[in-house]
PDB file of C-alpha atoms in Angstrom:
ATOM      1  CA  MET A   1      -3.924   2.364  17.949  1.00 87.00           C
ATOM      2  CA  LYS A   2      -0.829   2.775  15.828  1.00 89.00           C
ATOM      3  CA  SER A   3      -0.061   2.024  12.190  1.00 94.00           C
ATOM      4  CA  ASP A   4       3.344   2.958  10.794  1.00 97.00           C
ATOM      5  CA  ILE A   5       3.205   2.509   7.039  1.00 98.00           C
ATOM      6  CA  ILE A   6       5.827   2.842   4.324  1.00 97.00           C
ATOM      7  CA  LEU A   7       4.367   3.609   0.920  1.00 95.00           C
ATOM      8  CA  ALA A   8       6.647   2.699  -1.969  1.00 93.00           C
ATOM      9  CA  GLY A   9       6.455   2.509  -5.713  1.00 88.00           C
ATOM     10  CA  VAL A  10       7.031   4.544  -8.810  1.00 82.00           C
ATOM     11  CA  GLY A  11       5.483   7.799  -9.897  1.00 76.00           C
ATOM     12  CA  GLY A  12       2.251   7.678 -11.852  1.00 71.00           C
ATOM     13  CA  GLN A  13       0.813   4.523 -10.266  1.00 80.00           C
ATOM     14  CA  GLY A  14      -1.295   6.113  -7.544  1.00 85.00           C
ATOM     15  CA  ILE A  15       0.754   5.670  -4.365  1.00 87.00           C
ATOM     16  CA  LEU A  16      -0.084   9.233  -3.349  1.00 87.00           C
ATOM     17  CA  SER A  17      -3.804   8.522  -3.796  1.00 92.00           C
ATOM     18  CA  ILE A  18      -3.430   5.639  -1.337  1.00 95.00           C
ATOM     19  CA  ALA A  19      -1.826   8.024   1.161  1.00 93.00           C
ATOM     20  CA  THR A  20      -4.611  10.569   0.635  1.00 94.00           C
ATOM     21  CA  VAL A  21      -7.345   7.991   1.235  1.00 97.00           C
ATOM     22  CA  LEU A  22      -5.671   6.670   4.397  1.00 97.00           C
ATOM     23  CA  GLY A  23      -5.063  10.189   5.688  1.00 95.00           C
ATOM     24  CA  THR A  24      -8.696  11.143   5.072  1.00 97.00           C
ATOM     25  CA  ALA A  25      -9.936   8.004   6.875  1.00 97.00           C
ATOM     26  CA  ALA A  26      -7.616   8.646   9.820  1.00 97.00           C
ATOM     27  CA  LEU A  27      -8.703  12.278  10.189  1.00 96.00           C
ATOM     28  CA  ALA A  28     -12.360  11.249  10.074  1.00 96.00           C
ATOM     29  CA  ASP A  29     -11.598   8.891  12.995  1.00 95.00           C
ATOM     30  CA  ASP A  30      -9.947  11.758  14.931  1.00 96.00           C
ATOM     31  CA  LEU A  31      -6.559  10.082  14.755  1.00 96.00           C
ATOM     32  CA  TYR A  32      -3.206  11.817  14.723  1.00 95.00           C
ATOM     33  CA  ILE A  33      -1.414  11.638  11.410  1.00 95.00           C
ATOM     34  CA  LYS A  34       2.095  12.440  10.262  1.00 94.00           C
ATOM     35  CA  GLN A  35       3.337  11.987   6.732  1.00 91.00           C
ATOM     36  CA  ALA A  36       6.904  12.512   5.658  1.00 87.00           C
ATOM     37  CA  GLU A  37       7.379  14.330   2.429  1.00 65.00           C
ATOM     38  CA  VAL A  38       7.612  12.153  -0.621  1.00 66.00           C
ATOM     39  CA  HIS A  39      11.155  11.164  -1.488  1.00 60.00           C
ATOM     40  CA  GLY A  40      12.137  10.452  -5.061  1.00 58.00           C
ATOM     41  CA  MET A  41      10.684  11.592  -8.334  1.00 53.00           C
ATOM     42  CA  SER A  42       6.910  11.707  -8.307  1.00 49.00           C
ATOM     43  CA  GLN A  43       6.915  11.948 -12.086  1.00 52.00           C
ATOM     44  CA  ARG A  44       5.876   8.871 -14.031  1.00 54.00           C
ATOM     45  CA  GLY A  45       8.516   6.152 -13.735  1.00 58.00           C
ATOM     46  CA  GLY A  46      10.577   7.628 -10.896  1.00 67.00           C
ATOM     47  CA  ASP A  47      10.785   5.873  -7.526  1.00 76.00           C
ATOM     48  CA  VAL A  48       8.564   7.277  -4.780  1.00 82.00           C
ATOM     49  CA  GLN A  49       8.612   6.610  -1.042  1.00 87.00           C
ATOM     50  CA  SER A  50       6.773   8.155   1.882  1.00 89.00           C
ATOM     51  CA  ASN A  51       6.200   7.419   5.565  1.00 94.00           C
ATOM     52  CA  LEU A  52       2.655   7.551   6.936  1.00 95.00           C
ATOM     53  CA  ARG A  53       2.094   7.346  10.686  1.00 96.00           C
ATOM     54  CA  LEU A  54      -1.423   6.973  12.117  1.00 96.00           C
ATOM     55  CA  SER A  55      -2.008   6.907  15.867  1.00 96.00           C
ATOM     56  CA  SER A  56      -4.538   7.533  18.620  1.00 95.00           C
ATOM     57  CA  GLU A  57      -1.712   9.266  20.537  1.00 95.00           C
ATOM     58  CA  PRO A  58       0.367  12.254  19.395  1.00 94.00           C
ATOM     59  CA  VAL A  59       3.169  11.337  16.991  1.00 92.00           C
ATOM     60  CA  ALA A  60       6.486  13.127  17.522  1.00 90.00           C
ATOM     61  CA  SER A  61       8.263  12.311  14.280  1.00 91.00           C
ATOM     62  CA  ASP A  62       7.084  11.796  10.738  1.00 90.00           C
ATOM     63  CA  LEU A  63       9.882   9.297  10.055  1.00 93.00           C
ATOM     64  CA  ILE A  64       9.624   5.560  10.713  1.00 96.00           C
ATOM     65  CA  PRO A  65      12.784   4.053  12.222  1.00 95.00           C
ATOM     66  CA  LEU A  66      14.536   0.938  10.954  1.00 96.00           C
ATOM     67  CA  ALA A  67      12.567  -2.199  11.921  1.00 97.00           C
ATOM     68  CA  GLY A  68       9.649   0.044  12.941  1.00 97.00           C
ATOM     69  CA  ALA A  69       7.151  -0.252  10.080  1.00 97.00           C
ATOM     70  CA  ASP A  70       3.990  -2.229  10.682  1.00 97.00           C
ATOM     71  CA  LEU A  71       3.311  -2.355   6.963  1.00 98.00           C
ATOM     72  CA  ILE A  72       4.992  -1.767   3.617  1.00 98.00           C
ATOM     73  CA  ILE A  73       2.554  -1.049   0.784  1.00 98.00           C
ATOM     74  CA  SER A  74       4.371  -1.229  -2.522  1.00 97.00           C
ATOM     75  CA  ILE A  75       3.035  -0.753  -6.015  1.00 94.00           C
ATOM     76  CA  GLU A  76       6.243  -2.260  -7.409  1.00 93.00           C
ATOM     77  CA  PRO A  77       7.860  -5.502  -6.156  1.00 95.00           C
ATOM     78  CA  MET A  78      11.509  -4.424  -6.182  1.00 93.00           C
ATOM     79  CA  GLU A  79      10.571  -1.240  -4.325  1.00 92.00           C
ATOM     80  CA  ALA A  80       9.060  -3.457  -1.615  1.00 95.00           C
ATOM     81  CA  LEU A  81      12.419  -5.206  -1.231  1.00 94.00           C
ATOM     82  CA  ARG A  82      14.260  -1.894  -1.040  1.00 92.00           C
ATOM     83  CA  TYR A  83      12.472  -0.946   2.203  1.00 95.00           C
ATOM     84  CA  LEU A  84      12.590  -4.315   4.009  1.00 96.00           C
ATOM     85  CA  PRO A  85      15.114  -3.002   6.590  1.00 96.00           C
ATOM     86  CA  TYR A  86      12.292  -0.772   7.874  1.00 97.00           C
ATOM     87  CA  LEU A  87       9.849  -3.654   8.414  1.00 97.00           C
ATOM     88  CA  SER A  88       9.228  -4.766  11.991  1.00 97.00           C
ATOM     89  CA  PRO A  89       9.568  -8.512  12.732  1.00 96.00           C
ATOM     90  CA  GLN A  90       5.758  -8.802  12.928  1.00 96.00           C
ATOM     91  CA  GLY A  91       5.114  -6.426  10.013  1.00 97.00           C
ATOM     92  CA  TRP A  92       3.426  -7.182   6.704  1.00 97.00           C
ATOM     93  CA  VAL A  93       4.410  -6.467   3.112  1.00 97.00           C
ATOM     94  CA  VAL A  94       1.633  -5.954   0.583  1.00 98.00           C
ATOM     95  CA  THR A  95       2.964  -5.624  -2.950  1.00 97.00           C
ATOM     96  CA  SER A  96       2.076  -5.833  -6.585  1.00 96.00           C
ATOM     97  CA  THR A  97       3.766  -8.645  -8.488  1.00 96.00           C
ATOM     98  CA  ILE A  98       3.980  -6.658 -11.719  1.00 93.00           C
ATOM     99  CA  PRO A  99       7.364  -4.981 -12.228  1.00 91.00           C
ATOM    100  CA  VAL A 100       7.908  -1.484 -13.557  1.00 86.00           C
ATOM    101  CA  VAL A 101      11.255  -1.892 -15.270  1.00 82.00           C
ATOM    102  CA  ASN A 102      12.545   1.650 -14.911  1.00 76.00           C
ATOM    103  CA  ILE A 103      16.273   0.904 -14.600  1.00 79.00           C
ATOM    104  CA  ALA A 104      18.691  -0.819 -16.960  1.00 83.00           C
ATOM    105  CA  ASN A 105      19.861  -3.431 -14.431  1.00 88.00           C
ATOM    106  CA  TYR A 106      16.447  -4.491 -13.107  1.00 88.00           C
ATOM    107  CA  PRO A 107      16.950  -8.030 -11.750  1.00 91.00           C
ATOM    108  CA  PRO A 108      15.109 -11.032 -13.192  1.00 92.00           C
ATOM    109  CA  MET A 109      11.564 -11.175 -11.832  1.00 91.00           C
ATOM    110  CA  GLU A 110      12.106 -14.746 -10.607  1.00 93.00           C
ATOM    111  CA  ARG A 111      14.827 -13.455  -8.269  1.00 94.00           C
ATOM    112  CA  VAL A 112      12.641 -10.635  -6.993  1.00 93.00           C
ATOM    113  CA  MET A 113       9.795 -13.067  -6.256  1.00 93.00           C
ATOM    114  CA  GLU A 114      12.169 -15.514  -4.526  1.00 95.00           C
ATOM    115  CA  GLU A 115      13.212 -12.687  -2.188  1.00 94.00           C
ATOM    116  CA  LEU A 116       9.596 -11.748  -1.494  1.00 93.00           C
ATOM    117  CA  GLU A 117       8.732 -15.372  -0.722  1.00 92.00           C
ATOM    118  CA  GLN A 118      11.355 -15.341   2.070  1.00 93.00           C
ATOM    119  CA  ILE A 119       9.188 -12.866   4.024  1.00 93.00           C
ATOM    120  CA  ASP A 120       6.888 -14.499   6.580  1.00 91.00           C
ATOM    121  CA  ASN A 121       4.072 -11.961   6.275  1.00 95.00           C
ATOM    122  CA  VAL A 122       3.618 -11.065   2.631  1.00 96.00           C
ATOM    123  CA  VAL A 123       0.641 -10.590   0.334  1.00 97.00           C
ATOM    124  CA  ALA A 124       1.759 -10.412  -3.287  1.00 96.00           C
ATOM    125  CA  LEU A 125      -0.890  -9.912  -5.938  1.00 97.00           C
ATOM    126  CA  ASP A 126      -1.427  -8.929  -9.551  1.00 97.00           C
ATOM    127  CA  MET A 127      -3.367  -5.781  -8.704  1.00 97.00           C
ATOM    128  CA  ASP A 128      -3.779  -4.853 -12.379  1.00 96.00           C
ATOM    129  CA  SER A 129      -5.567  -8.093 -13.316  1.00 97.00           C
ATOM    130  CA  ILE A 130      -7.817  -7.924 -10.263  1.00 97.00           C
ATOM    131  CA  ALA A 131      -8.698  -4.302 -11.017  1.00 97.00           C
ATOM    132  CA  ARG A 132      -9.545  -5.129 -14.643  1.00 97.00           C
ATOM    133  CA  SER A 133     -11.726  -8.062 -13.573  1.00 97.00           C
ATOM    134  CA  VAL A 134     -13.907  -6.043 -11.173  1.00 96.00           C
ATOM    135  CA  ALA A 135     -13.705  -2.430 -12.290  1.00 91.00           C
ATOM    136  CA  SER A 136     -10.986  -0.753 -14.333  1.00 93.00           C
ATOM    137  CA  ALA A 137      -7.205  -0.956 -14.586  1.00 92.00           C
ATOM    138  CA  ARG A 138      -7.142   2.650 -13.369  1.00 94.00           C
ATOM    139  CA  ALA A 139      -8.347   1.434  -9.952  1.00 97.00           C
ATOM    140  CA  ALA A 140      -5.399  -0.943  -9.437  1.00 96.00           C
ATOM    141  CA  ASN A 141      -4.012   1.169  -6.594  1.00 96.00           C
ATOM    142  CA  MET A 142      -7.299   0.727  -4.711  1.00 98.00           C
ATOM    143  CA  VAL A 143      -6.947  -3.051  -5.124  1.00 98.00           C
ATOM    144  CA  LEU A 144      -3.576  -2.733  -3.394  1.00 98.00           C
ATOM    145  CA  LEU A 145      -5.067  -0.551  -0.650  1.00 98.00           C
ATOM    146  CA  GLY A 146      -7.813  -3.134  -0.140  1.00 98.00           C
ATOM    147  CA  ALA A 147      -5.196  -5.877   0.159  1.00 98.00           C
ATOM    148  CA  ALA A 148      -3.349  -3.791   2.761  1.00 98.00           C
ATOM    149  CA  SER A 149      -6.474  -2.869   4.740  1.00 98.00           C
ATOM    150  CA  PRO A 150      -6.584  -5.987   6.996  1.00 97.00           C
ATOM    151  CA  PHE A 151      -3.185  -4.924   8.369  1.00 96.00           C
ATOM    152  CA  ILE A 152      -4.110  -1.289   9.071  1.00 96.00           C
ATOM    153  CA  ASP A 153      -5.805  -0.375  12.319  1.00 93.00           C
ATOM    154  CA  LEU A 154      -8.703   1.393  10.580  1.00 96.00           C
ATOM    155  CA  GLU A 155     -12.199   0.096  10.013  1.00 96.00           C
ATOM    156  CA  PRO A 156     -12.713  -0.916   6.366  1.00 97.00           C
ATOM    157  CA  ASP A 157     -15.876   1.200   6.226  1.00 98.00           C
ATOM    158  CA  ALA A 158     -13.825   4.241   7.252  1.00 97.00           C
ATOM    159  CA  ILE A 159     -11.515   3.616   4.306  1.00 98.00           C
ATOM    160  CA  ARG A 160     -14.487   3.100   1.969  1.00 98.00           C
ATOM    161  CA  ASP A 161     -15.978   6.403   3.187  1.00 98.00           C
ATOM    162  CA  ALA A 162     -12.652   8.099   2.458  1.00 98.00           C
ATOM    163  CA  ILE A 163     -12.662   6.637  -1.067  1.00 98.00           C
ATOM    164  CA  HIS A 164     -16.126   8.174  -1.533  1.00 98.00           C
ATOM    165  CA  THR A 165     -14.857  11.533  -0.272  1.00 98.00           C
ATOM    166  CA  ILE A 166     -11.734  11.599  -2.439  1.00 97.00           C
ATOM    167  CA  PHE A 167     -13.297  10.349  -5.678  1.00 97.00           C
ATOM    168  CA  ALA A 168     -16.769  11.959  -5.398  1.00 98.00           C
ATOM    169  CA  PRO A 169     -15.809  14.941  -7.603  1.00 97.00           C
ATOM    170  CA  LYS A 170     -15.085  12.474 -10.444  1.00 97.00           C
ATOM    171  CA  GLY A 171     -18.606  11.066 -10.344  1.00 97.00           C
ATOM    172  CA  PRO A 172     -20.448   8.029  -8.964  1.00 97.00           C
ATOM    173  CA  ASN A 173     -19.081   5.586 -11.560  1.00 97.00           C
ATOM    174  CA  ILE A 174     -15.498   6.346 -10.537  1.00 97.00           C
ATOM    175  CA  VAL A 175     -16.400   6.047  -6.851  1.00 98.00           C
ATOM    176  CA  ASP A 176     -18.096   2.702  -7.495  1.00 97.00           C
ATOM    177  CA  ALA A 177     -15.126   1.364  -9.497  1.00 97.00           C
ATOM    178  CA  ASN A 178     -12.674   2.302  -6.757  1.00 98.00           C
ATOM    179  CA  VAL A 179     -14.811   0.801  -3.973  1.00 98.00           C
ATOM    180  CA  LYS A 180     -15.200  -2.435  -5.969  1.00 98.00           C
ATOM    181  CA  ALA A 181     -11.438  -2.533  -6.488  1.00 98.00           C
ATOM    182  CA  PHE A 182     -10.840  -1.953  -2.765  1.00 98.00           C
ATOM    183  CA  ASN A 183     -13.250  -4.754  -1.834  1.00 98.00           C
ATOM    184  CA  ALA A 184     -11.648  -7.182  -4.297  1.00 98.00           C
ATOM    185  CA  GLY A 185      -8.171  -6.494  -2.909  1.00 98.00           C
ATOM    186  CA  ARG A 186      -9.393  -6.875   0.662  1.00 98.00           C
ATOM    187  CA  ASP A 187     -11.079 -10.203  -0.128  1.00 97.00           C
ATOM    188  CA  PHE A 188      -7.881 -11.454  -1.784  1.00 97.00           C
ATOM    189  CA  ALA A 189      -5.730 -10.564   1.229  1.00 97.00           C
ATOM    190  CA  LEU A 190      -8.130 -12.001   3.799  1.00 96.00           C
ATOM    191  CA  THR A 191      -8.239 -15.305   1.901  1.00 93.00           C
ATOM    192  CA  MET A 192      -4.472 -15.415   1.426  1.00 84.00           C
ATOM    193  CA  SER A 193      -3.506 -14.409   4.969  1.00 70.00           C
ATOM    194  CA  SER A 194      -5.960 -16.856   6.564  1.00 67.00           C
ATOM    195  CA  SER A 195      -4.485 -19.680   4.480  1.00 62.00           C
ATOM    196  CA  LYS A 196      -1.056 -18.942   5.982  1.00 59.00           C
ATOM    197  CA  LYS A 197      -2.257 -19.442   9.565  1.00 50.00           C
TER     198      LYS A 197
END
């Protein structure tokens, strides 16, 4: 088993919570895990990127080489494009379609989406709308994690258990909202990816 994942986005949107959930699920499955330190500004609005490597065998490096990522999970569509050189030919991109315009020269969204549509294996979704429809906008990052879950070599129940573990201190309602958001994102991705085959 091996999943090399690039996590990308902007600070304040929950990319680090995604990494924490995946790390917790991997450790519960007795997998090896390496995570590179977060690069960028983890404050709200700054770009954030991290490498997460999960494996049943020891992992020597915490950095993913060019063309080596099995998956890019991006909370921001232009950030997904930024890390495409790291995507393997068979890899998947799972990204939000909602931009966070944090720079003056942010390109037109039509151009960003045209670039994303050139990728063979991409799931692009409005994670905010899905989260609001099933739980709460605050659980949007778990929608994105759910959409990425079919492309991660972890059982979905292991990820759900990790969501319970991470969010339990915030109470059962928060756990339930995040699990519902995860399930909605997973359902979206399974439907979309099967339609591409």
